[in-house]
């Protein structure tokens, strides 16, 4: 009996030892970095001449006393490149002084569904709104200045500490412009307001279509275009517009292009950011600190770090991250009807099994716990396309003086242009409420449905 027990225990221990040895040997070698991933990481992002690149102007957007903000931005990038990684805080650069916003930026015209509509705000508080615009005219002039640019590209490798555009100040400049437009509209200059709004929306859409931007940039610009569309809707409801003004709104609400909806570039930049974040983990010198920041000072923590680091394969992790990127790009490129709000993201890896899980378990765990639900973003851009189609339909009804009784037939005859891109069904008109019975799922669009004529 005892001999049988020792035999069973010995067999069990042998199996565990063999499996442990197999796992150790399996993690003895890293993969070769996939050529496509290596190419993506080696991209110098130098397609746009510095003088034409809005990036430099954006990172210095709110710098005070900068006659040529782009020159200040280029100097900031120079200091960033010259500094040891992590030793230059571009947001607190002592060589530049930022322009604070004077007053409460929430009092500006900002077409947010949870706040007072722009035109109502301008009509109710014209003096206060004008004073706020006057007090921040420096930011408004900066925003007008950047509208002449056509290209935006990050000319530096993306890392967690690389200089980023001053989007908050940029959006404050946009809201200052929208406040001026709203004030002009309520003062009887609705046609001029429509033309200015068109120009601003076309500038926003040029940037939205850029490929070499980050996911944050894409979402900020999507919000900016959404607000242009919302203010256009307010103008259509509040004023009798000339044919010229209606054509201006029709131009800003032209169908969204594939480039404007595409997330291929931003997802690619997300891959670069992930690679930069993982880079310190791949350095053998950091093995002691793999588990604890002060591992080198604590014997067991340092030993644990070296052991754990053994089960992290840098290239295998980047290859998996690249495959995730390709999967996200493919999912985002699907038709809007196949985009599900809050639905599951693409599978992190194809056909992962128990045996597969024993290779590079640390890298797999890092990628499995990425904090973002990337499936949200393509759906959000489809919601933006829905709003764009509603505004285009609205202006067509106004321009052609379609009576309520004929709206349903007009929508049906318009084909895809007047269908909800997420359902594929024509927008349904409710004559009793004189509104299109549409709902938006994304919280950024909350309160926009139903869409009243």
CSV table of C-alpha atoms in Angstrom, one decimal:
chain,number,residue,atom,x,y,z
A,1,UNK,CA,0.0,0.0,0.0
A,2,UNK,CA,2.8,2.4,1.0
A,3,UNK,CA,4.7,1.5,-2.1
A,4,UNK,CA,1.7,2.2,-4.3
A,5,UNK,CA,1.2,5.6,-2.5
A,6,UNK,CA,4.8,6.6,-3.1
A,7,UNK,CA,4.5,5.5,-6.7
A,8,UNK,CA,1.4,7.7,-7.2
A,9,UNK,CA,3.0,10.6,-5.4
A,10,UNK,CA,6.2,10.2,-7.3
A,11,UNK,CA,4.3,10.1,-10.6
A,12,UNK,CA,2.3,13.2,-9.7
A,13,UNK,CA,5.5,15.0,-8.7
A,14,UNK,CA,7.2,13.9,-11.9
A,15,UNK,CA,4.3,15.2,-14.0
A,16,UNK,CA,4.4,18.6,-12.2
A,17,UNK,CA,8.2,18.8,-12.6
A,18,UNK,CA,8.0,17.9,-16.3
A,19,UNK,CA,5.2,20.4,-16.9
A,20,UNK,CA,7.1,23.1,-15.0
A,21,UNK,CA,10.2,22.3,-17.0
A,22,UNK,CA,8.2,22.4,-20.2
A,23,UNK,CA,6.8,25.9,-19.3
A,24,UNK,CA,10.3,27.1,-18.5
A,25,UNK,CA,11.7,25.8,-21.7
A,26,UNK,CA,8.7,27.1,-23.7
A,27,UNK,CA,9.5,30.7,-22.4
A,28,UNK,CA,13.2,30.4,-23.1
A,29,UNK,CA,13.0,32.2,-26.5
A,30,UNK,CA,11.1,35.2,-27.7
A,31,UNK,CA,9.4,35.5,-31.0
A,32,UNK,CA,10.7,37.5,-33.9
A,33,UNK,CA,8.9,40.8,-34.2
A,34,UNK,CA,6.4,40.7,-37.1
A,35,UNK,CA,7.6,42.8,-40.1
A,36,UNK,CA,4.3,44.8,-40.2
A,37,UNK,CA,4.6,45.6,-36.5
A,38,UNK,CA,8.3,46.6,-37.0
A,39,UNK,CA,7.4,48.8,-39.9
A,40,UNK,CA,4.6,50.5,-37.9
A,41,UNK,CA,7.0,51.3,-35.1
A,42,UNK,CA,9.7,52.5,-37.4
A,43,UNK,CA,7.4,55.0,-39.2
A,44,UNK,CA,9.1,58.5,-38.8
A,45,UNK,CA,5.8,60.3,-39.3
A,46,UNK,CA,7.5,62.9,-41.5
A,47,UNK,CA,5.0,63.3,-44.3
A,48,UNK,CA,4.0,66.9,-43.5
A,49,UNK,CA,6.5,69.8,-43.7
A,50,UNK,CA,6.9,71.5,-40.3
A,51,UNK,CA,5.7,74.8,-41.7
A,52,UNK,CA,2.4,73.1,-42.7
A,53,UNK,CA,1.9,70.9,-39.7
A,54,UNK,CA,-0.7,72.2,-37.2
A,55,UNK,CA,0.8,70.1,-34.5
A,56,UNK,CA,3.4,72.7,-33.5
A,57,UNK,CA,0.8,75.4,-33.3
A,58,UNK,CA,-1.5,73.2,-31.2
A,59,UNK,CA,1.0,72.3,-28.5
A,60,UNK,CA,1.7,76.1,-28.1
A,61,UNK,CA,-1.9,77.1,-28.6
A,62,UNK,CA,-2.4,78.8,-25.3
A,63,UNK,CA,1.2,80.1,-24.9
A,64,UNK,CA,1.1,83.8,-23.9
A,65,UNK,CA,3.0,86.4,-25.9
A,66,UNK,CA,3.9,84.1,-28.8
A,67,UNK,CA,3.9,86.1,-32.0
A,68,UNK,CA,4.4,82.9,-34.0
A,69,UNK,CA,3.0,80.0,-31.8
A,70,UNK,CA,4.3,77.4,-34.2
A,71,UNK,CA,7.9,78.5,-33.6
A,72,UNK,CA,7.4,78.2,-29.9
A,73,UNK,CA,5.9,74.7,-30.5
A,74,UNK,CA,8.9,73.6,-32.5
A,75,UNK,CA,11.2,74.9,-29.7
A,76,UNK,CA,9.2,72.8,-27.2
A,77,UNK,CA,9.6,69.7,-29.4
A,78,UNK,CA,13.4,70.4,-29.6
A,79,UNK,CA,13.7,70.5,-25.8
A,80,UNK,CA,11.6,67.4,-25.5
A,81,UNK,CA,13.9,65.5,-28.0
A,82,UNK,CA,17.0,66.7,-26.3
A,83,UNK,CA,15.9,65.8,-22.8
A,84,UNK,CA,16.4,62.4,-21.2
A,85,UNK,CA,13.1,60.5,-21.5
A,86,UNK,CA,10.7,61.6,-18.7
A,87,UNK,CA,12.8,64.6,-17.7
A,88,UNK,CA,10.9,67.2,-19.7
A,89,UNK,CA,7.4,68.1,-18.7
A,90,UNK,CA,6.1,69.8,-21.8
A,91,UNK,CA,3.0,71.0,-19.9
A,92,UNK,CA,5.0,72.8,-17.3
A,93,UNK,CA,7.8,74.1,-19.5
A,94,UNK,CA,9.3,77.1,-17.6
A,95,UNK,CA,10.3,78.7,-20.9
A,96,UNK,CA,6.6,79.3,-21.8
A,97,UNK,CA,3.8,81.0,-20.0
A,98,UNK,CA,0.2,79.9,-20.6
A,99,UNK,CA,-2.8,82.1,-21.1
A,100,UNK,CA,-5.4,81.4,-18.4
A,101,UNK,CA,-9.1,81.6,-19.4
A,102,UNK,CA,-10.7,84.7,-18.0
A,103,UNK,CA,-14.0,83.9,-16.4
A,104,UNK,CA,-16.0,80.7,-16.5
A,105,UNK,CA,-15.6,78.8,-19.7
A,106,UNK,CA,-18.9,77.0,-19.0
A,107,UNK,CA,-20.7,80.2,-19.6
A,108,UNK,CA,-19.6,80.1,-23.3
A,109,UNK,CA,-21.9,78.9,-26.0
A,110,UNK,CA,-21.3,75.2,-26.2
A,111,UNK,CA,-23.9,73.0,-27.9
A,112,UNK,CA,-24.1,70.5,-25.1
A,113,UNK,CA,-27.4,68.7,-24.8
A,114,UNK,CA,-27.4,69.1,-21.0
A,115,UNK,CA,-27.0,72.9,-21.3
A,116,UNK,CA,-28.9,75.8,-22.7
A,117,UNK,CA,-28.8,75.9,-26.5
A,118,UNK,CA,-26.4,78.4,-28.0
A,119,UNK,CA,-28.9,80.7,-29.5
A,120,UNK,CA,-31.0,80.7,-26.4
A,121,UNK,CA,-28.0,81.6,-24.3
A,122,UNK,CA,-27.0,84.4,-26.7
A,123,UNK,CA,-30.5,85.8,-26.7
A,124,UNK,CA,-30.9,85.7,-22.9
A,125,UNK,CA,-27.4,87.0,-21.9
A,126,UNK,CA,-25.9,88.8,-24.9
A,127,UNK,CA,-23.9,91.4,-22.8
A,128,UNK,CA,-22.4,88.8,-20.5
A,129,UNK,CA,-21.5,86.5,-23.4
A,130,UNK,CA,-20.0,89.3,-25.4
A,131,UNK,CA,-17.9,90.4,-22.3
A,132,UNK,CA,-16.6,86.8,-22.0
A,133,UNK,CA,-15.6,86.8,-25.7
A,134,UNK,CA,-13.9,90.1,-25.3
A,135,UNK,CA,-12.0,89.0,-22.2
A,136,UNK,CA,-10.6,86.0,-24.0
A,137,UNK,CA,-10.0,87.5,-27.4
A,138,UNK,CA,-6.4,86.2,-27.4
A,139,UNK,CA,-7.6,82.6,-27.5
A,140,UNK,CA,-10.2,83.4,-30.1
A,141,UNK,CA,-7.6,84.9,-32.4
A,142,UNK,CA,-5.4,81.8,-31.9
A,143,UNK,CA,-8.3,79.7,-33.0
A,144,UNK,CA,-8.9,81.8,-36.0
A,145,UNK,CA,-5.2,81.5,-36.8
A,146,UNK,CA,-5.1,77.7,-36.8
A,147,UNK,CA,-8.1,77.5,-39.2
A,148,UNK,CA,-5.8,78.1,-42.1
A,149,UNK,CA,-4.1,74.8,-41.6
A,150,UNK,CA,-4.9,71.7,-43.6
A,151,UNK,CA,-2.7,69.0,-42.1
A,152,UNK,CA,-2.0,67.5,-38.7
A,153,UNK,CA,0.6,64.9,-38.0
A,154,UNK,CA,2.5,64.0,-34.8
A,155,UNK,CA,6.2,64.3,-35.8
A,156,UNK,CA,7.5,62.6,-32.7
A,157,UNK,CA,7.2,59.0,-31.6
A,158,UNK,CA,4.2,58.6,-29.3
A,159,UNK,CA,5.1,57.8,-25.7
A,160,UNK,CA,3.2,58.4,-22.4
A,161,UNK,CA,5.1,61.6,-22.0
A,162,UNK,CA,5.3,63.0,-25.5
A,163,UNK,CA,3.9,66.6,-26.1
A,164,UNK,CA,0.2,66.6,-26.8
A,165,UNK,CA,-2.0,69.3,-28.3
A,166,UNK,CA,-3.7,71.8,-25.9
A,167,UNK,CA,-7.1,70.5,-26.8
A,168,UNK,CA,-8.9,72.1,-23.8
A,169,UNK,CA,-7.7,75.5,-24.9
A,170,UNK,CA,-8.4,74.7,-28.5
A,171,UNK,CA,-12.0,73.8,-27.6
A,172,UNK,CA,-12.3,77.0,-25.6
A,173,UNK,CA,-11.3,78.9,-28.7
A,174,UNK,CA,-13.9,77.1,-30.7
A,175,UNK,CA,-16.6,77.9,-28.1
A,176,UNK,CA,-15.6,81.6,-28.2
A,177,UNK,CA,-16.1,81.5,-32.0
A,178,UNK,CA,-19.4,79.7,-31.6
A,179,UNK,CA,-20.4,82.4,-29.1
A,180,UNK,CA,-19.6,85.1,-31.6
A,181,UNK,CA,-21.6,83.2,-34.3
A,182,UNK,CA,-24.6,82.8,-32.0
A,183,UNK,CA,-24.5,86.5,-31.0
A,184,UNK,CA,-24.5,87.5,-34.6
A,185,UNK,CA,-27.4,85.2,-35.4
A,186,UNK,CA,-29.7,86.6,-32.6
A,187,UNK,CA,-28.7,90.1,-33.7
A,188,UNK,CA,-30.3,89.4,-37.1
A,189,UNK,CA,-27.2,88.2,-39.0
A,190,UNK,CA,-28.3,84.6,-39.5
A,191,UNK,CA,-26.9,84.3,-43.0
A,192,UNK,CA,-23.5,85.5,-42.0
A,193,UNK,CA,-23.6,83.1,-39.0
A,194,UNK,CA,-24.3,80.2,-41.2
A,195,UNK,CA,-21.4,81.0,-43.5
A,196,UNK,CA,-19.0,81.3,-40.6
A,197,UNK,CA,-20.3,78.1,-39.1
A,198,UNK,CA,-19.7,76.3,-42.4
A,199,UNK,CA,-16.1,77.5,-42.6
A,200,UNK,CA,-15.5,76.3,-39.0
A,201,UNK,CA,-17.1,72.9,-39.7
A,202,UNK,CA,-15.1,72.3,-42.9
A,203,UNK,CA,-11.9,73.1,-40.9
A,204,UNK,CA,-12.9,70.6,-38.2
A,205,UNK,CA,-13.7,68.0,-40.8
A,206,UNK,CA,-10.3,68.4,-42.5
A,207,UNK,CA,-8.6,67.5,-39.3
A,208,UNK,CA,-11.1,64.7,-38.5
A,209,UNK,CA,-10.1,63.0,-41.7
A,210,UNK,CA,-6.4,63.1,-40.9
A,211,UNK,CA,-4.9,59.6,-40.5
A,212,UNK,CA,-1.8,60.4,-38.4
A,213,UNK,CA,-3.6,61.5,-35.2
A,214,UNK,CA,-4.3,59.8,-31.9
A,215,UNK,CA,-7.6,58.3,-30.7
A,216,UNK,CA,-8.0,61.2,-28.2
A,217,UNK,CA,-7.6,63.7,-31.1
A,218,UNK,CA,-10.2,61.8,-33.2
A,219,UNK,CA,-12.7,61.9,-30.4
A,220,UNK,CA,-12.1,65.6,-29.6
A,221,UNK,CA,-12.6,66.5,-33.3
A,222,UNK,CA,-15.7,64.4,-33.4
A,223,UNK,CA,-17.1,66.4,-30.5
A,224,UNK,CA,-16.2,69.6,-32.3
A,225,UNK,CA,-18.0,68.5,-35.5
A,226,UNK,CA,-21.0,67.3,-33.4
A,227,UNK,CA,-21.2,70.8,-31.9
A,228,UNK,CA,-21.1,72.4,-35.4
A,229,UNK,CA,-24.0,70.2,-36.4
A,230,UNK,CA,-26.0,71.0,-33.3
A,231,UNK,CA,-25.6,74.8,-33.8
A,232,UNK,CA,-26.6,74.3,-37.5
A,233,UNK,CA,-29.8,72.6,-36.3
A,234,UNK,CA,-30.5,75.6,-34.0
A,235,UNK,CA,-30.1,78.0,-36.9
A,236,UNK,CA,-32.4,76.0,-39.0
A,237,UNK,CA,-35.1,76.0,-36.3
A,238,UNK,CA,-34.7,79.6,-35.2
A,239,UNK,CA,-34.3,81.7,-38.3
A,240,UNK,CA,-35.6,82.2,-41.9
A,241,UNK,CA,-32.4,81.6,-43.8
A,242,UNK,CA,-31.6,82.6,-47.4
A,243,UNK,CA,-30.7,80.1,-50.1
A,244,UNK,CA,-27.0,81.0,-49.6
A,245,UNK,CA,-27.2,80.2,-45.9
A,246,UNK,CA,-29.0,76.9,-46.5
A,247,UNK,CA,-26.4,75.9,-49.0
A,248,UNK,CA,-23.7,76.7,-46.4
A,249,UNK,CA,-25.4,74.4,-43.9
A,250,UNK,CA,-25.8,71.8,-46.6
A,251,UNK,CA,-22.0,72.0,-47.2
A,252,UNK,CA,-21.1,71.5,-43.6
A,253,UNK,CA,-23.5,68.6,-43.3
A,254,UNK,CA,-22.3,66.8,-46.5
A,255,UNK,CA,-22.0,63.0,-46.1
A,256,UNK,CA,-19.2,61.8,-43.8
A,257,UNK,CA,-16.3,60.4,-45.7
A,258,UNK,CA,-14.6,57.1,-45.1
A,259,UNK,CA,-11.5,59.0,-43.9
A,260,UNK,CA,-13.6,61.0,-41.3
A,261,UNK,CA,-15.0,57.7,-39.9
A,262,UNK,CA,-11.8,55.7,-40.1
A,263,UNK,CA,-10.0,54.7,-36.9
A,264,UNK,CA,-7.2,52.8,-38.7
A,265,UNK,CA,-4.7,55.6,-38.1
A,266,UNK,CA,-5.6,56.3,-34.5
A,267,UNK,CA,-5.6,52.6,-33.6
A,268,UNK,CA,-2.2,52.4,-35.1
A,269,UNK,CA,-1.0,55.2,-33.0
A,270,UNK,CA,-2.4,53.4,-29.9
A,271,UNK,CA,-0.2,50.5,-30.8
A,272,UNK,CA,2.8,52.9,-30.8
A,273,UNK,CA,1.8,54.2,-27.3
A,274,UNK,CA,1.5,50.7,-26.0
A,275,UNK,CA,4.9,49.7,-27.4
A,276,UNK,CA,6.5,52.7,-25.7
A,277,UNK,CA,4.8,51.9,-22.4
A,278,UNK,CA,6.0,48.3,-22.6
A,279,UNK,CA,9.6,49.2,-23.6
A,280,UNK,CA,11.0,49.6,-20.1
A,281,UNK,CA,9.7,46.1,-19.2
A,282,UNK,CA,11.8,44.7,-22.0
A,283,UNK,CA,15.1,46.1,-20.6
A,284,UNK,CA,17.1,43.4,-18.7
A,285,UNK,CA,18.4,46.1,-16.4
A,286,UNK,CA,14.9,46.6,-15.1
A,287,UNK,CA,14.3,42.9,-14.2
A,288,UNK,CA,14.9,43.5,-10.5
A,289,UNK,CA,12.1,46.0,-10.5
A,290,UNK,CA,9.7,44.0,-12.6
A,291,UNK,CA,7.5,43.3,-9.6
A,292,UNK,CA,8.4,46.1,-7.2
A,293,UNK,CA,9.7,49.6,-7.9
A,294,UNK,CA,12.4,49.2,-5.2
A,295,UNK,CA,13.1,45.5,-6.1
A,296,UNK,CA,16.9,46.1,-6.3
A,297,UNK,CA,16.9,47.2,-2.6
A,298,UNK,CA,14.8,44.2,-1.5
A,299,UNK,CA,16.4,40.8,-2.1
A,300,UNK,CA,13.2,38.7,-2.5
A,301,UNK,CA,11.4,41.4,-4.5
A,302,UNK,CA,14.4,41.5,-6.8
A,303,UNK,CA,14.4,37.8,-7.2
A,304,UNK,CA,10.7,37.7,-7.8
A,305,UNK,CA,11.1,40.4,-10.5
A,306,UNK,CA,13.8,38.4,-12.3
A,307,UNK,CA,11.7,35.2,-12.2
A,308,UNK,CA,8.5,37.0,-13.4
A,309,UNK,CA,10.4,38.9,-16.1
A,310,UNK,CA,11.4,35.5,-17.5
A,311,UNK,CA,7.8,34.9,-18.4
A,312,UNK,CA,7.5,38.2,-20.3
A,313,UNK,CA,8.5,38.1,-23.9
A,314,UNK,CA,8.8,41.6,-25.4
A,315,UNK,CA,8.4,40.7,-29.1
A,316,UNK,CA,5.6,38.2,-28.5
A,317,UNK,CA,3.7,40.9,-26.5
A,318,UNK,CA,4.1,43.4,-29.3
A,319,UNK,CA,3.1,40.8,-31.9
A,320,UNK,CA,-0.1,40.1,-29.9
A,321,UNK,CA,-0.7,43.9,-29.5
A,322,UNK,CA,-0.3,44.3,-33.3
A,323,UNK,CA,-2.8,41.5,-34.0
A,324,UNK,CA,-5.2,43.2,-31.6
A,325,UNK,CA,-4.7,46.5,-33.5
A,326,UNK,CA,-5.4,44.8,-36.9
A,327,UNK,CA,-8.5,43.2,-35.3
A,328,UNK,CA,-9.7,46.6,-34.0
A,329,UNK,CA,-9.1,48.3,-37.3
A,330,UNK,CA,-11.1,45.6,-39.1
A,331,UNK,CA,-14.0,45.9,-36.6
A,332,UNK,CA,-14.0,49.7,-36.8
A,333,UNK,CA,-14.2,49.5,-40.6
A,334,UNK,CA,-17.4,47.5,-40.6
A,335,UNK,CA,-20.7,49.1,-41.7
A,336,UNK,CA,-22.5,51.1,-39.0
A,337,UNK,CA,-25.3,48.6,-38.9
A,338,UNK,CA,-22.9,46.0,-37.5
A,339,UNK,CA,-21.5,48.4,-34.8
A,340,UNK,CA,-23.0,47.6,-31.4
A,341,UNK,CA,-22.8,50.2,-28.7
A,342,UNK,CA,-21.0,48.7,-25.6
A,343,UNK,CA,-20.6,45.4,-27.4
A,344,UNK,CA,-17.7,43.1,-27.0
A,345,UNK,CA,-14.4,44.2,-28.5
A,346,UNK,CA,-12.4,42.0,-30.8
A,347,UNK,CA,-11.0,38.8,-29.4
A,348,UNK,CA,-7.5,39.5,-27.9
A,349,UNK,CA,-5.9,36.5,-29.6
A,350,UNK,CA,-7.1,33.8,-32.0
A,351,UNK,CA,-7.9,30.5,-30.5
A,352,UNK,CA,-6.0,30.8,-27.2
A,353,UNK,CA,-5.7,27.5,-25.4
A,354,UNK,CA,-4.4,26.3,-22.1
A,355,UNK,CA,-1.1,25.4,-23.8
A,356,UNK,CA,-0.9,28.8,-25.5
A,357,UNK,CA,-1.6,30.5,-22.2
A,358,UNK,CA,1.7,29.1,-20.8
A,359,UNK,CA,3.8,31.1,-23.2
A,360,UNK,CA,4.3,34.8,-22.4
A,361,UNK,CA,1.6,34.8,-19.6
A,362,UNK,CA,2.7,38.2,-18.3
A,363,UNK,CA,2.5,39.9,-21.7
A,364,UNK,CA,-0.9,38.3,-22.4
A,365,UNK,CA,-2.1,39.5,-19.0
A,366,UNK,CA,-1.0,43.0,-19.6
A,367,UNK,CA,-2.9,43.2,-22.9
A,368,UNK,CA,-6.0,41.4,-21.5
A,369,UNK,CA,-6.2,44.2,-18.9
A,370,UNK,CA,-6.0,47.2,-21.1
A,371,UNK,CA,-8.4,49.8,-19.6
A,372,UNK,CA,-10.2,51.0,-22.8
A,373,UNK,CA,-13.3,49.6,-24.4
A,374,UNK,CA,-12.3,50.2,-28.0
A,375,UNK,CA,-15.6,49.1,-29.4
A,376,UNK,CA,-17.2,52.3,-28.1
A,377,UNK,CA,-15.4,54.6,-30.6
A,378,UNK,CA,-16.6,53.3,-34.0
A,379,UNK,CA,-20.1,53.4,-32.6
A,380,UNK,CA,-19.6,57.0,-31.5
A,381,UNK,CA,-18.6,58.0,-35.0
A,382,UNK,CA,-21.7,56.2,-36.4
A,383,UNK,CA,-23.8,58.3,-34.0
A,384,UNK,CA,-22.0,61.3,-35.5
A,385,UNK,CA,-22.9,60.1,-39.0
A,386,UNK,CA,-26.5,59.8,-37.9
A,387,UNK,CA,-26.5,63.4,-36.7
A,388,UNK,CA,-24.9,64.6,-39.9
A,389,UNK,CA,-27.6,62.9,-41.9
A,390,UNK,CA,-30.4,64.4,-39.8
A,391,UNK,CA,-29.0,67.9,-40.4
A,392,UNK,CA,-28.6,67.3,-44.1
A,393,UNK,CA,-32.2,66.0,-44.2
A,394,UNK,CA,-33.4,69.0,-42.2
A,395,UNK,CA,-31.8,71.5,-44.5
A,396,UNK,CA,-33.2,69.7,-47.6
A,397,UNK,CA,-36.7,69.9,-46.2
A,398,UNK,CA,-36.3,73.6,-45.5
A,399,UNK,CA,-34.6,74.3,-48.8
A,400,UNK,CA,-37.3,72.5,-50.9
A,401,UNK,CA,-40.1,73.7,-48.6
A,402,UNK,CA,-41.4,70.1,-48.1
A,403,UNK,CA,-44.8,70.1,-46.3
A,404,UNK,CA,-45.2,67.9,-43.3
A,405,UNK,CA,-47.6,65.6,-45.2
A,406,UNK,CA,-44.9,64.8,-47.7
A,407,UNK,CA,-41.9,64.4,-45.4
A,408,UNK,CA,-42.2,60.6,-45.0
A,409,UNK,CA,-42.3,60.1,-48.8
A,410,UNK,CA,-39.4,62.6,-49.2
A,411,UNK,CA,-37.3,60.6,-46.7
A,412,UNK,CA,-38.2,57.3,-48.4
A,413,UNK,CA,-37.2,58.6,-51.8
A,414,UNK,CA,-33.8,59.9,-50.5
A,415,UNK,CA,-32.3,56.4,-50.1
A,416,UNK,CA,-29.3,55.8,-47.9
A,417,UNK,CA,-28.7,59.5,-47.3
A,418,UNK,CA,-31.8,59.8,-45.1
A,419,UNK,CA,-31.5,56.5,-43.3
A,420,UNK,CA,-30.3,55.8,-39.8
A,421,UNK,CA,-26.8,54.4,-40.4
A,422,UNK,CA,-27.0,52.2,-37.3
A,423,UNK,CA,-30.3,50.5,-38.3
A,424,UNK,CA,-30.5,51.0,-42.1
A,425,UNK,CA,-34.1,52.2,-41.8
A,426,UNK,CA,-35.4,55.5,-43.0
A,427,UNK,CA,-35.7,58.2,-40.3
A,428,UNK,CA,-39.3,58.1,-39.0
A,429,UNK,CA,-41.2,61.4,-39.0
A,430,UNK,CA,-43.8,62.1,-36.4
A,431,UNK,CA,-46.2,64.8,-37.8
A,432,UNK,CA,-47.9,65.4,-34.4
A,433,UNK,CA,-44.6,66.5,-32.9
A,434,UNK,CA,-43.0,67.8,-36.1
A,435,UNK,CA,-39.9,65.8,-35.3
A,436,UNK,CA,-37.9,62.8,-36.4
A,437,UNK,CA,-38.3,60.0,-33.8
A,438,UNK,CA,-34.6,59.2,-33.3
A,439,UNK,CA,-32.7,58.3,-30.3
A,440,UNK,CA,-28.9,58.4,-29.6
A,441,UNK,CA,-27.3,55.8,-27.4
A,442,UNK,CA,-23.9,57.5,-26.8
A,443,UNK,CA,-24.0,59.8,-23.8
A,444,UNK,CA,-22.3,62.6,-25.7
A,445,UNK,CA,-25.4,62.8,-27.9
A,446,UNK,CA,-27.9,62.4,-25.1
A,447,UNK,CA,-30.9,64.7,-25.4
A,448,UNK,CA,-30.6,65.2,-29.1
A,449,UNK,CA,-33.6,63.0,-29.9
A,450,UNK,CA,-36.3,63.4,-31.1
A,451,UNK,CA,-35.0,65.9,-33.8
A,452,UNK,CA,-37.5,68.7,-34.1
A,453,UNK,CA,-37.9,70.6,-37.4
